[in-house]
mmCIF file of the C-alpha atoms, coordinates in Angstrom:
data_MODEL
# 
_entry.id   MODEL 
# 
loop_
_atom_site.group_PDB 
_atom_site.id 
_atom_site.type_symbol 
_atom_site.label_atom_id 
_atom_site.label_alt_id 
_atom_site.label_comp_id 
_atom_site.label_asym_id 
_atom_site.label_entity_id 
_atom_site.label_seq_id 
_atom_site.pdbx_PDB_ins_code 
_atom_site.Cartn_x 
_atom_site.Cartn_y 
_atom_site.Cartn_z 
_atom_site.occupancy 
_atom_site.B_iso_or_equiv 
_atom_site.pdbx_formal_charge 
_atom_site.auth_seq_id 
_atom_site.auth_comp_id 
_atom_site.auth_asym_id 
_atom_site.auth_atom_id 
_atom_site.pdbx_PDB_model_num 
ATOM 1   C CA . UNK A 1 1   ? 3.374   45.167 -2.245  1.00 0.00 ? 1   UNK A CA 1 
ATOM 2   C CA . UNK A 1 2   ? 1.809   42.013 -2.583  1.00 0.00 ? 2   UNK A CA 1 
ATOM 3   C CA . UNK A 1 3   ? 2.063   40.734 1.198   1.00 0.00 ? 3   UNK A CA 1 
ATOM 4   C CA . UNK A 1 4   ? 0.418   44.533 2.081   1.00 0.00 ? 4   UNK A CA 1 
ATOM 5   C CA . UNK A 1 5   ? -2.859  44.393 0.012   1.00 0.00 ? 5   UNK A CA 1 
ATOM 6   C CA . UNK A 1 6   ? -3.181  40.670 1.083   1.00 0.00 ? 6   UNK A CA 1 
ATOM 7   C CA . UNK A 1 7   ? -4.285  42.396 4.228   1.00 0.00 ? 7   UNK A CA 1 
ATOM 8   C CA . UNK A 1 8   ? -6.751  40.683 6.191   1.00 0.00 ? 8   UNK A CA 1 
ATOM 9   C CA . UNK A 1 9   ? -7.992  43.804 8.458   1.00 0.00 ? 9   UNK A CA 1 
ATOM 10  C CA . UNK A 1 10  ? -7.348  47.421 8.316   1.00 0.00 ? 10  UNK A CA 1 
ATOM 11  C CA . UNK A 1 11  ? -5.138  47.590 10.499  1.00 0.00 ? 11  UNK A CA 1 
ATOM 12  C CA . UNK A 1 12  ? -2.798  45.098 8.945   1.00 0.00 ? 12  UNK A CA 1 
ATOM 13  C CA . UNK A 1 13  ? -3.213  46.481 5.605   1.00 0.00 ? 13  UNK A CA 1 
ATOM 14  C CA . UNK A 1 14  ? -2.064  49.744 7.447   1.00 0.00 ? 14  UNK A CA 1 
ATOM 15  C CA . UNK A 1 15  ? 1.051   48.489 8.525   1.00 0.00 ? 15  UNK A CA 1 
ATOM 16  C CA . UNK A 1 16  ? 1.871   46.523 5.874   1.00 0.00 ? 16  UNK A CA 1 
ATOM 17  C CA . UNK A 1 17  ? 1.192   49.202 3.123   1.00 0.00 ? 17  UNK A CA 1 
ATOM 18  C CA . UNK A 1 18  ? 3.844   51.339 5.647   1.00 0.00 ? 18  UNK A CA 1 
ATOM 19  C CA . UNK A 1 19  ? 6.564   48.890 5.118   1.00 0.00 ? 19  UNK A CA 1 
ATOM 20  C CA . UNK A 1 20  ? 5.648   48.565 1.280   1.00 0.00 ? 20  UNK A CA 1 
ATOM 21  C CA . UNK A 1 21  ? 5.969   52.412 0.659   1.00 0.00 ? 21  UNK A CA 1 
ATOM 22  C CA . UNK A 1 22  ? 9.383   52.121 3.062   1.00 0.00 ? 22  UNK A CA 1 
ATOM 23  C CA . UNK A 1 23  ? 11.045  49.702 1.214   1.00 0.00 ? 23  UNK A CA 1 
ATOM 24  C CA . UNK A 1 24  ? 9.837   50.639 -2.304  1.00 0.00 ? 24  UNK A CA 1 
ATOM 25  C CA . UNK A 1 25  ? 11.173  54.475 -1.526  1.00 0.00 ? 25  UNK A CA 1 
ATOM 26  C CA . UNK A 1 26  ? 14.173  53.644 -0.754  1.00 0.00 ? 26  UNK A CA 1 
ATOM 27  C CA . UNK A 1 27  ? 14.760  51.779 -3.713  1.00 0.00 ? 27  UNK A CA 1 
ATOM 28  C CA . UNK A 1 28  ? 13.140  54.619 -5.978  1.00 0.00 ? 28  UNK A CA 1 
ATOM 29  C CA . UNK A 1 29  ? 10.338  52.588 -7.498  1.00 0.00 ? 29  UNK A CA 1 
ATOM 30  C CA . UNK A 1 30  ? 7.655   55.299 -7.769  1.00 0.00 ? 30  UNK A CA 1 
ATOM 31  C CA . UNK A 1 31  ? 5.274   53.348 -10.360 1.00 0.00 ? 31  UNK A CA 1 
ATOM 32  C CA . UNK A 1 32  ? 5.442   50.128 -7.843  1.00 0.00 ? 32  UNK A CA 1 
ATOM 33  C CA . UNK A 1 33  ? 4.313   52.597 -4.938  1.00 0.00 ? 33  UNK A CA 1 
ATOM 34  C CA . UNK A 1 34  ? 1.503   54.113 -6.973  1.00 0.00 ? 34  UNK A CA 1 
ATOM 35  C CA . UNK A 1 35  ? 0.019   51.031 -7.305  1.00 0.00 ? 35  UNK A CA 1 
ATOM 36  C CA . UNK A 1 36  ? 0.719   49.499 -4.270  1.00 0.00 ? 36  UNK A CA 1 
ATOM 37  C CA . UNK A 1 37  ? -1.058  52.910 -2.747  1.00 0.00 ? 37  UNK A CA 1 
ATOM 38  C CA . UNK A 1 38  ? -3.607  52.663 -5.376  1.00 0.00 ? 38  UNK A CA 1 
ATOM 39  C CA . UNK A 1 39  ? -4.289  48.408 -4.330  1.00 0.00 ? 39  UNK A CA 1 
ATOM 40  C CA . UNK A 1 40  ? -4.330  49.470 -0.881  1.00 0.00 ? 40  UNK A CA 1 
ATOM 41  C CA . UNK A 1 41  ? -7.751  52.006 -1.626  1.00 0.00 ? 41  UNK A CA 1 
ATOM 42  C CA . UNK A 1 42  ? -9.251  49.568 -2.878  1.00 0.00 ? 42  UNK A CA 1 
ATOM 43  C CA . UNK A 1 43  ? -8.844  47.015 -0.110  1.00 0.00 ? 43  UNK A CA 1 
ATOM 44  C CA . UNK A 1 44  ? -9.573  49.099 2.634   1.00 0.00 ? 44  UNK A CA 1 
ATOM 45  C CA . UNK A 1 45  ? -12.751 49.854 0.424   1.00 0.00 ? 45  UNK A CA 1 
ATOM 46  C CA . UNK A 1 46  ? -13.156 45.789 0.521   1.00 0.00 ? 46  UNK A CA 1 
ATOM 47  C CA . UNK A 1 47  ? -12.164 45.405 4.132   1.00 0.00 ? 47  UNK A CA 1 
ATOM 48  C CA . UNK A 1 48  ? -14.773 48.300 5.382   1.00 0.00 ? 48  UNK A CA 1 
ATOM 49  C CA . UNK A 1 49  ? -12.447 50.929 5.683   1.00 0.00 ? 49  UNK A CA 1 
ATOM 50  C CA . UNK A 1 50  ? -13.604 54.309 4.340   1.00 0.00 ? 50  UNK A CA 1 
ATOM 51  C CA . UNK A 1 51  ? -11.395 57.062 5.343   1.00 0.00 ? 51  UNK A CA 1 
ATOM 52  C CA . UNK A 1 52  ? -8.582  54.671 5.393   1.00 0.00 ? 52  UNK A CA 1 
ATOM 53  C CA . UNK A 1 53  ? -9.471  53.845 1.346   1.00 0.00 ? 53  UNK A CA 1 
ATOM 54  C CA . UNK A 1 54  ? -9.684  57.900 1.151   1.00 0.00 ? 54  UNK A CA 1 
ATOM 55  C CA . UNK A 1 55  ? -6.509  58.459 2.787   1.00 0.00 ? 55  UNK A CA 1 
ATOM 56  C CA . UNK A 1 56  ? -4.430  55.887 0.593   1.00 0.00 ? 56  UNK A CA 1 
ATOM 57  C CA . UNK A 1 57  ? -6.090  57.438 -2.602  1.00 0.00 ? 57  UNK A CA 1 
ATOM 58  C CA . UNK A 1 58  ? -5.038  60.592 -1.641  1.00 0.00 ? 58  UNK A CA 1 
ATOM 59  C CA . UNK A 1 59  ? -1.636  59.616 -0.941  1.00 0.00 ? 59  UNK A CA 1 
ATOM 60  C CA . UNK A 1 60  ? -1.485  57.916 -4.335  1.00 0.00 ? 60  UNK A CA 1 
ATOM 61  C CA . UNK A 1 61  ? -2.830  61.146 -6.282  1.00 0.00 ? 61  UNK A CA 1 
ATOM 62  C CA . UNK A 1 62  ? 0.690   63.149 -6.365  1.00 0.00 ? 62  UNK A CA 1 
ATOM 63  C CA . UNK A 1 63  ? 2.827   59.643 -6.778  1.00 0.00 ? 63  UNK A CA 1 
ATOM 64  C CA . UNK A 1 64  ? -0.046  58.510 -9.840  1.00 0.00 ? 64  UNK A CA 1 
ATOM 65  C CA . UNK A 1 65  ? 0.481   62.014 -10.681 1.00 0.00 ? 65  UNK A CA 1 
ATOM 66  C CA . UNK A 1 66  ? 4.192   61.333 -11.524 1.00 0.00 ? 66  UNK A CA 1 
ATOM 67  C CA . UNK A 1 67  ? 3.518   58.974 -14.045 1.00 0.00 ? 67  UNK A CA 1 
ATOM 68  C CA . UNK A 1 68  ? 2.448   59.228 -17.393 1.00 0.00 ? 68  UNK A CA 1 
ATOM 69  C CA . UNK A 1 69  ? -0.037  56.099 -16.814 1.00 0.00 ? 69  UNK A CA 1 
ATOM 70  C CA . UNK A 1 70  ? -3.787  57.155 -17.675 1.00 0.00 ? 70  UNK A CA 1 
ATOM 71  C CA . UNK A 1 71  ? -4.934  53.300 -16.576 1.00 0.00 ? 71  UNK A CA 1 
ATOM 72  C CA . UNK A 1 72  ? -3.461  53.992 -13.122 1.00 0.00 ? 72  UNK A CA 1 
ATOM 73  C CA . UNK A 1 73  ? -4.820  57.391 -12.757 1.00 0.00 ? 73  UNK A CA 1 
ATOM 74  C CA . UNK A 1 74  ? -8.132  55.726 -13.810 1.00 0.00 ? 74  UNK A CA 1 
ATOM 75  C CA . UNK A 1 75  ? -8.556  53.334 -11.177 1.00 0.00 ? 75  UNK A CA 1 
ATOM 76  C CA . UNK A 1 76  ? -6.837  55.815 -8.722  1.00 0.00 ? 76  UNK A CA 1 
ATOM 77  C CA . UNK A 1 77  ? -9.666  58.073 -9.502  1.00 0.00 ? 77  UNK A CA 1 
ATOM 78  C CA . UNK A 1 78  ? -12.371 55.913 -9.152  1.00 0.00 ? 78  UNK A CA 1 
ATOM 79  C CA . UNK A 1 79  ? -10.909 54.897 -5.946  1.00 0.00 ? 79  UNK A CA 1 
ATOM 80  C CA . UNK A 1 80  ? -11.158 58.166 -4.636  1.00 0.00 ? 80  UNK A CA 1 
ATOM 81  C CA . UNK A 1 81  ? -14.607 57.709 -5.602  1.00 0.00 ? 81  UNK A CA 1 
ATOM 82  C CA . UNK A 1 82  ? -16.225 55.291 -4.483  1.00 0.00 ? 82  UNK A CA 1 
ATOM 83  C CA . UNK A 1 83  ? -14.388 56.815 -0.907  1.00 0.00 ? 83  UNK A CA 1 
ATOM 84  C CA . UNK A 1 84  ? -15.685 59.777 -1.518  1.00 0.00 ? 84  UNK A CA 1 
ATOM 85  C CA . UNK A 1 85  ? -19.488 58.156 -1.767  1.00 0.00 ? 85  UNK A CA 1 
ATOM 86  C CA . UNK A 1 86  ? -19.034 55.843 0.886   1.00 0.00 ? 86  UNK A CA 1 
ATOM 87  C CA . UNK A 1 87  ? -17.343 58.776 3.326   1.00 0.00 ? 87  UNK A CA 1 
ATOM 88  C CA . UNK A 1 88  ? -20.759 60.677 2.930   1.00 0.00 ? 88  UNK A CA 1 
ATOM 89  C CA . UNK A 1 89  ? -19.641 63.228 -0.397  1.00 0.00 ? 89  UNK A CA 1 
ATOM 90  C CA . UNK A 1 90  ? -21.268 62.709 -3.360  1.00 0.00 ? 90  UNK A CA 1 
ATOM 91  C CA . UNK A 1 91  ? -20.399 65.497 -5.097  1.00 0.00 ? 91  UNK A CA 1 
ATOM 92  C CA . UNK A 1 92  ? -16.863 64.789 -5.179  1.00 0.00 ? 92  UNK A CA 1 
ATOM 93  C CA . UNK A 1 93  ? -17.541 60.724 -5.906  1.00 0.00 ? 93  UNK A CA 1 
ATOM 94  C CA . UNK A 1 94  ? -19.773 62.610 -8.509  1.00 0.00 ? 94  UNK A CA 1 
ATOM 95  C CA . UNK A 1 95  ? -16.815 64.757 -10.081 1.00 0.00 ? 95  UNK A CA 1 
ATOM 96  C CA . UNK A 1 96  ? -14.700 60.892 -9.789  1.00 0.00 ? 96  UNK A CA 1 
ATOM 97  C CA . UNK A 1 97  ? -16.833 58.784 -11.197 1.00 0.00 ? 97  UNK A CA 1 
ATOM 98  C CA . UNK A 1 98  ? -17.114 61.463 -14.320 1.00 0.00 ? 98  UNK A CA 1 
ATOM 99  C CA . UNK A 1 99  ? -13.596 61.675 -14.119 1.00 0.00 ? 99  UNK A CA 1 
ATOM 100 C CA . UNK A 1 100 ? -12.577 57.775 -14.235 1.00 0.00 ? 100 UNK A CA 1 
ATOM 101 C CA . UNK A 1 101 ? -15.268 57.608 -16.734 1.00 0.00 ? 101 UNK A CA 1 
ATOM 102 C CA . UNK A 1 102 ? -13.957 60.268 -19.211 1.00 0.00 ? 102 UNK A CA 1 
ATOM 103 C CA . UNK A 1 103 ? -10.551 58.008 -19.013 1.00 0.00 ? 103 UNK A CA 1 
ATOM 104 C CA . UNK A 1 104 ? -12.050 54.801 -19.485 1.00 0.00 ? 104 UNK A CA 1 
ATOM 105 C CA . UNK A 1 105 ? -13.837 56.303 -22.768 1.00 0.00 ? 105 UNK A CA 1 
ATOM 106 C CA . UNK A 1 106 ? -10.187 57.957 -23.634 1.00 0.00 ? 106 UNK A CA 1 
ATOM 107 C CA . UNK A 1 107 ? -8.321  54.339 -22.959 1.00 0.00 ? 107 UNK A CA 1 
ATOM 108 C CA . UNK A 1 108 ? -11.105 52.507 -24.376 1.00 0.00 ? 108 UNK A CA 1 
ATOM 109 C CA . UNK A 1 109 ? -11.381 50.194 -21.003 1.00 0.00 ? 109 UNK A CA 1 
ATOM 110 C CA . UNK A 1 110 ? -15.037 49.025 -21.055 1.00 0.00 ? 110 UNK A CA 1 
ATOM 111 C CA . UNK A 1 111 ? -14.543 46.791 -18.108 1.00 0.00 ? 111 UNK A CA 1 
ATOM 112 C CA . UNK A 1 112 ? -13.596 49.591 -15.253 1.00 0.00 ? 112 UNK A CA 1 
ATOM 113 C CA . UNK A 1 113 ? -16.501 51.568 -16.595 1.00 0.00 ? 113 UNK A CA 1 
ATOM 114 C CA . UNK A 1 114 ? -18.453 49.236 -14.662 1.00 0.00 ? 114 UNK A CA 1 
ATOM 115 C CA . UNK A 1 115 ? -17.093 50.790 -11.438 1.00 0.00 ? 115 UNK A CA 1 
ATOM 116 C CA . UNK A 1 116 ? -17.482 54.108 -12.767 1.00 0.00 ? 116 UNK A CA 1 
ATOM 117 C CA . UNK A 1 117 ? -20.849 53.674 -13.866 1.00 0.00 ? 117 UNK A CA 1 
ATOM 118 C CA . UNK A 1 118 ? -22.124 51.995 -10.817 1.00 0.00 ? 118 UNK A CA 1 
ATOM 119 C CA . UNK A 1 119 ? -20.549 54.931 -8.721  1.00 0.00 ? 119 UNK A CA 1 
ATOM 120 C CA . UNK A 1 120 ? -22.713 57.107 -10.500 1.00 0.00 ? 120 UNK A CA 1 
ATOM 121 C CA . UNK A 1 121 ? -25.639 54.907 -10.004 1.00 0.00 ? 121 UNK A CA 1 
ATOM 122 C CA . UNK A 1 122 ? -25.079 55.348 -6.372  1.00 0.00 ? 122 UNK A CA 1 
ATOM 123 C CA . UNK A 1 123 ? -25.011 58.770 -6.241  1.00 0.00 ? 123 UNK A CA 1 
ATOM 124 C CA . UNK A 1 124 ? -27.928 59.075 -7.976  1.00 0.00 ? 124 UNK A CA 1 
ATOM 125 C CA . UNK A 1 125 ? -29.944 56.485 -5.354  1.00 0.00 ? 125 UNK A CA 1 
ATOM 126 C CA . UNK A 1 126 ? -28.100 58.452 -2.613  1.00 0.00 ? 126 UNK A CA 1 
ATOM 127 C CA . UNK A 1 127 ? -29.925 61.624 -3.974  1.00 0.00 ? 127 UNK A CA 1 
ATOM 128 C CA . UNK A 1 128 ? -33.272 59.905 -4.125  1.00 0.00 ? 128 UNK A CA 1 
ATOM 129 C CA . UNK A 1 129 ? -33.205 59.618 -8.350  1.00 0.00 ? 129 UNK A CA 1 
ATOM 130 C CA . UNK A 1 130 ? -33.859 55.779 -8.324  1.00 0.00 ? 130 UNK A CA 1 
ATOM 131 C CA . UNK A 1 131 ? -35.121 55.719 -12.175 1.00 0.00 ? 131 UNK A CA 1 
ATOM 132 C CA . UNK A 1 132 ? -31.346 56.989 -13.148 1.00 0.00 ? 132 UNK A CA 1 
ATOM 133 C CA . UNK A 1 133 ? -30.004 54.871 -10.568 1.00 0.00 ? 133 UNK A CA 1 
ATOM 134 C CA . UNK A 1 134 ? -31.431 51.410 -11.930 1.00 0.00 ? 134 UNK A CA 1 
ATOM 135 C CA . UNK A 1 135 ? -30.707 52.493 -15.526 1.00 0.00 ? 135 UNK A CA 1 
ATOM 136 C CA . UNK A 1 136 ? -27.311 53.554 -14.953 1.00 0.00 ? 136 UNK A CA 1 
ATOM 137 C CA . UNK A 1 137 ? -26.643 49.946 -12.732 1.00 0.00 ? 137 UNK A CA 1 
ATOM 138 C CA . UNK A 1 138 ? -28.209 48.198 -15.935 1.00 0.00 ? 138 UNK A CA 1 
ATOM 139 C CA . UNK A 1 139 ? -25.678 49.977 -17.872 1.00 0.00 ? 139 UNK A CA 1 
ATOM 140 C CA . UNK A 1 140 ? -22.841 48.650 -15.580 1.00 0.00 ? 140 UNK A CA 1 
ATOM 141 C CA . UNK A 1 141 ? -23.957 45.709 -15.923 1.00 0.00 ? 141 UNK A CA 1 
ATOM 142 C CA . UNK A 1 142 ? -23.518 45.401 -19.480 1.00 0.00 ? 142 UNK A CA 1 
ATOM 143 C CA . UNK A 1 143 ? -20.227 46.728 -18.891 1.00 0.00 ? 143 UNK A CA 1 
ATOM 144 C CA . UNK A 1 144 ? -19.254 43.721 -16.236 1.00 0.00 ? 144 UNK A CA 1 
ATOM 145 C CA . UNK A 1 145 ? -17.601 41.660 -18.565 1.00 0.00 ? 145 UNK A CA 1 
ATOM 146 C CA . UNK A 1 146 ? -15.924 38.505 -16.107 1.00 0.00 ? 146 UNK A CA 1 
ATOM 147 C CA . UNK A 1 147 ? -15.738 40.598 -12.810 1.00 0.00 ? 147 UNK A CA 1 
ATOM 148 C CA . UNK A 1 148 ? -17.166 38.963 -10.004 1.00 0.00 ? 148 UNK A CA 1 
ATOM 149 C CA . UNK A 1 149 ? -18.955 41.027 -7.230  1.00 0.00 ? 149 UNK A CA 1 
ATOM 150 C CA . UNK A 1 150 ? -16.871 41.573 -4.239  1.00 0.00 ? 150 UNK A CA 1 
ATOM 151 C CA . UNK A 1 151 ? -17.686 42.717 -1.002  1.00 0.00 ? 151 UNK A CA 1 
ATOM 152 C CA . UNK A 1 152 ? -17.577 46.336 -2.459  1.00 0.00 ? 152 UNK A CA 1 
ATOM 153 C CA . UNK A 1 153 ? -19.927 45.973 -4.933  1.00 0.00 ? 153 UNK A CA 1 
ATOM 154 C CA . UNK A 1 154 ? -22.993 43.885 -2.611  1.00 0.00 ? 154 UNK A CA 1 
ATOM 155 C CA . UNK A 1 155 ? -22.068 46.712 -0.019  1.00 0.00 ? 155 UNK A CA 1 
ATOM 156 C CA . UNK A 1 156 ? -23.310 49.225 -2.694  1.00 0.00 ? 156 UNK A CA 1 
ATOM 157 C CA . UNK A 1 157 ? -25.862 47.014 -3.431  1.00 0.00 ? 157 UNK A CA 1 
ATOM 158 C CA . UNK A 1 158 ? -27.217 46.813 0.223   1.00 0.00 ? 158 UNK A CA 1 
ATOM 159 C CA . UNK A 1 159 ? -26.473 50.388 1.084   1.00 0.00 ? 159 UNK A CA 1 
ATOM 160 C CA . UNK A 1 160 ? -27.625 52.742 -2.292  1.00 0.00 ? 160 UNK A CA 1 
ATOM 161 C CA . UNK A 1 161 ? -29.449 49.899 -5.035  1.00 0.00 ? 161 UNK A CA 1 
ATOM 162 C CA . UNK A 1 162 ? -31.625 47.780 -2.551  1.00 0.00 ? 162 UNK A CA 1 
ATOM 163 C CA . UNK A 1 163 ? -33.368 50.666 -1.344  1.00 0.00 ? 163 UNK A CA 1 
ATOM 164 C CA . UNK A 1 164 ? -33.655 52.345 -4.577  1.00 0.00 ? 164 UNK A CA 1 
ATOM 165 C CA . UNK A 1 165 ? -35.544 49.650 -6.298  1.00 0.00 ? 165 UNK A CA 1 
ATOM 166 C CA . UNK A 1 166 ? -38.094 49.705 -3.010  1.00 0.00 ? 166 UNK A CA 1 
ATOM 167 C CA . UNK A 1 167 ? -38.548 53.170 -3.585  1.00 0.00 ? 167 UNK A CA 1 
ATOM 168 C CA . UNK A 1 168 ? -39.165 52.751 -7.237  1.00 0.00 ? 168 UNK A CA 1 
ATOM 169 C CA . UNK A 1 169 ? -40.628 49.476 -7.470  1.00 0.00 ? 169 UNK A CA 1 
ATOM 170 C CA . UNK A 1 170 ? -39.101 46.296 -8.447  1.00 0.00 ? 170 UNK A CA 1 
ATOM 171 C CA . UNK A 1 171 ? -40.840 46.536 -12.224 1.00 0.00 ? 171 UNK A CA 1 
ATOM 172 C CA . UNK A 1 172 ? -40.051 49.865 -12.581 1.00 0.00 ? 172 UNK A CA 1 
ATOM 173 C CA . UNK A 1 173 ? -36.133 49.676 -11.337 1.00 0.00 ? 173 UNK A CA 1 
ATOM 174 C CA . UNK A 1 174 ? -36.163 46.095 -13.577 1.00 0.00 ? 174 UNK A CA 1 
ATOM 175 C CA . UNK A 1 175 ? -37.627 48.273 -16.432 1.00 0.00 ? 175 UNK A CA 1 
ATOM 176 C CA . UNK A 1 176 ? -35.001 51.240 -16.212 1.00 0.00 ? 176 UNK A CA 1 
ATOM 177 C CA . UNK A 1 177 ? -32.268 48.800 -15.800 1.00 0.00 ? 177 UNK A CA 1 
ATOM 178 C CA . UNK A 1 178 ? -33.330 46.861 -19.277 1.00 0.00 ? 178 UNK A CA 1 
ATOM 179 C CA . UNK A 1 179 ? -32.975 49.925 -20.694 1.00 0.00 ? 179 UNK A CA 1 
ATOM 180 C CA . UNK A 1 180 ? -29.629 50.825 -19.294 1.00 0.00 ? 180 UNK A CA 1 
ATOM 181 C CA . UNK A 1 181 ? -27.750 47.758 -20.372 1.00 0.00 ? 181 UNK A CA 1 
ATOM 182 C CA . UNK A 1 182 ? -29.017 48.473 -23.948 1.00 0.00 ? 182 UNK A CA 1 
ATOM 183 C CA . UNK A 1 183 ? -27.123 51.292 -24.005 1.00 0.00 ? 183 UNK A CA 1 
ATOM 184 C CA . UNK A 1 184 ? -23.670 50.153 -24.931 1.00 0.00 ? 184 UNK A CA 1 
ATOM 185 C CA . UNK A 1 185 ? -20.024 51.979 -23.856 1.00 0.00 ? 185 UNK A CA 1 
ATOM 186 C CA . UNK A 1 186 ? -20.341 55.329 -25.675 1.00 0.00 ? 186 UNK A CA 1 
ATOM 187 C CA . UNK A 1 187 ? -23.869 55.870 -24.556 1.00 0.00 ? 187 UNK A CA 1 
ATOM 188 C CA . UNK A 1 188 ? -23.744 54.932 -21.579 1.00 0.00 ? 188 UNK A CA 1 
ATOM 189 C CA . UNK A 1 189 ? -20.511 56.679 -20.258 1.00 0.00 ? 189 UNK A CA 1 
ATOM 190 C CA . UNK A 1 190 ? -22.561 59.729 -21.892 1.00 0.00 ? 190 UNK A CA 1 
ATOM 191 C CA . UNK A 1 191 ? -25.326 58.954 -19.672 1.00 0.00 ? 191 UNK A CA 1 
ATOM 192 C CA . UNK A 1 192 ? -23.795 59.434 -16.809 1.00 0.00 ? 192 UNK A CA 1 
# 
């Protein structure tokens, strides 16, 4: 599991997530596989690989589904997401991102809101409503915590929040983003 989401390409991560899933069903380790599925979303996400990222979430759903492991549905969810969004459906990264978000408020995990709530924020610049856009990435933000940006996040940044604050204005979007982060974990998550 470990050598398959060290993937450098998609391709790789392809074959190694096939010998992963192999070796880990023949040895019956179904929460090991729903995670290494789960990993392997989210670095296809990383590595620029969409409707491979879609593919793996979907593959994880019925193993995730197995498992009485809300955290792992969570960031299965949001997986399917953010794949959803970047695959060219925001309604369904819509219904994910309120999904993953209603779990993070159940589990009390403030720091994957951040995902959720910028996944929200995204849809919302995809459907041309920058004010909610900037507010809900200022409430992200405050939600952050010690996660760095990775390659997933600037691409969101560069494809959905970039041109949402030139649409809206950089005071404006700065504005509405001040007054997202004020809105703390509860709020926020309500929100969106």
């Amino acid at each position: 599991g470990a050598k398959a989401i060290a993937a450098q390409s998609v391709p790789d991560l392809r074959d190694r997530v096939e010998i992963a899933a192999a070796l880990l069903g023949k040895t019956g380790n179904v929460r090991e596989l729903a995670r290494v599925l789960t990993d392997a979303a989210y670095s296809a996400l990383c590595l620029g690989g969409d409707r491979d990222a879609a593919a793996f979430a979907e593959r994880a759903t019925p193993v995730v589904g197995t498992l009485d492991d809300r955290y792992l549905l969570m960031v299965n969810t949001g997986n399917a997401g953010l794949s959803a969004l970047l695959t060219g459906e925001p309604a369904a990264a819509a219904r994910a991102f309120a999904e993953e978000l209603a779990l993070c408020r159940e589990t009390v995990v403030r720091p994957q809101s951040y995902e959720g709530l910028r996944g929200m924020a995204a849809v919302a610049a995809a459907g041309g409503d920058d004010e909610r856009a900037a507010t809900l990435v200022g409430a992200a933000e405050s939600q952050r915590y010690a996660q760095v940006v990775d390659p997933l996040g600037l691409r969101l940044a560069r494809t959905y929040f970039d041109p949402g604050r030139e649409r809206l204005g950089t005071a404006a979007w700065d504005a509405a983003a001040r007054a997202g982060s004020a809105l703390g974990f509860e709020a926020a998550i309500a929100y969106a």
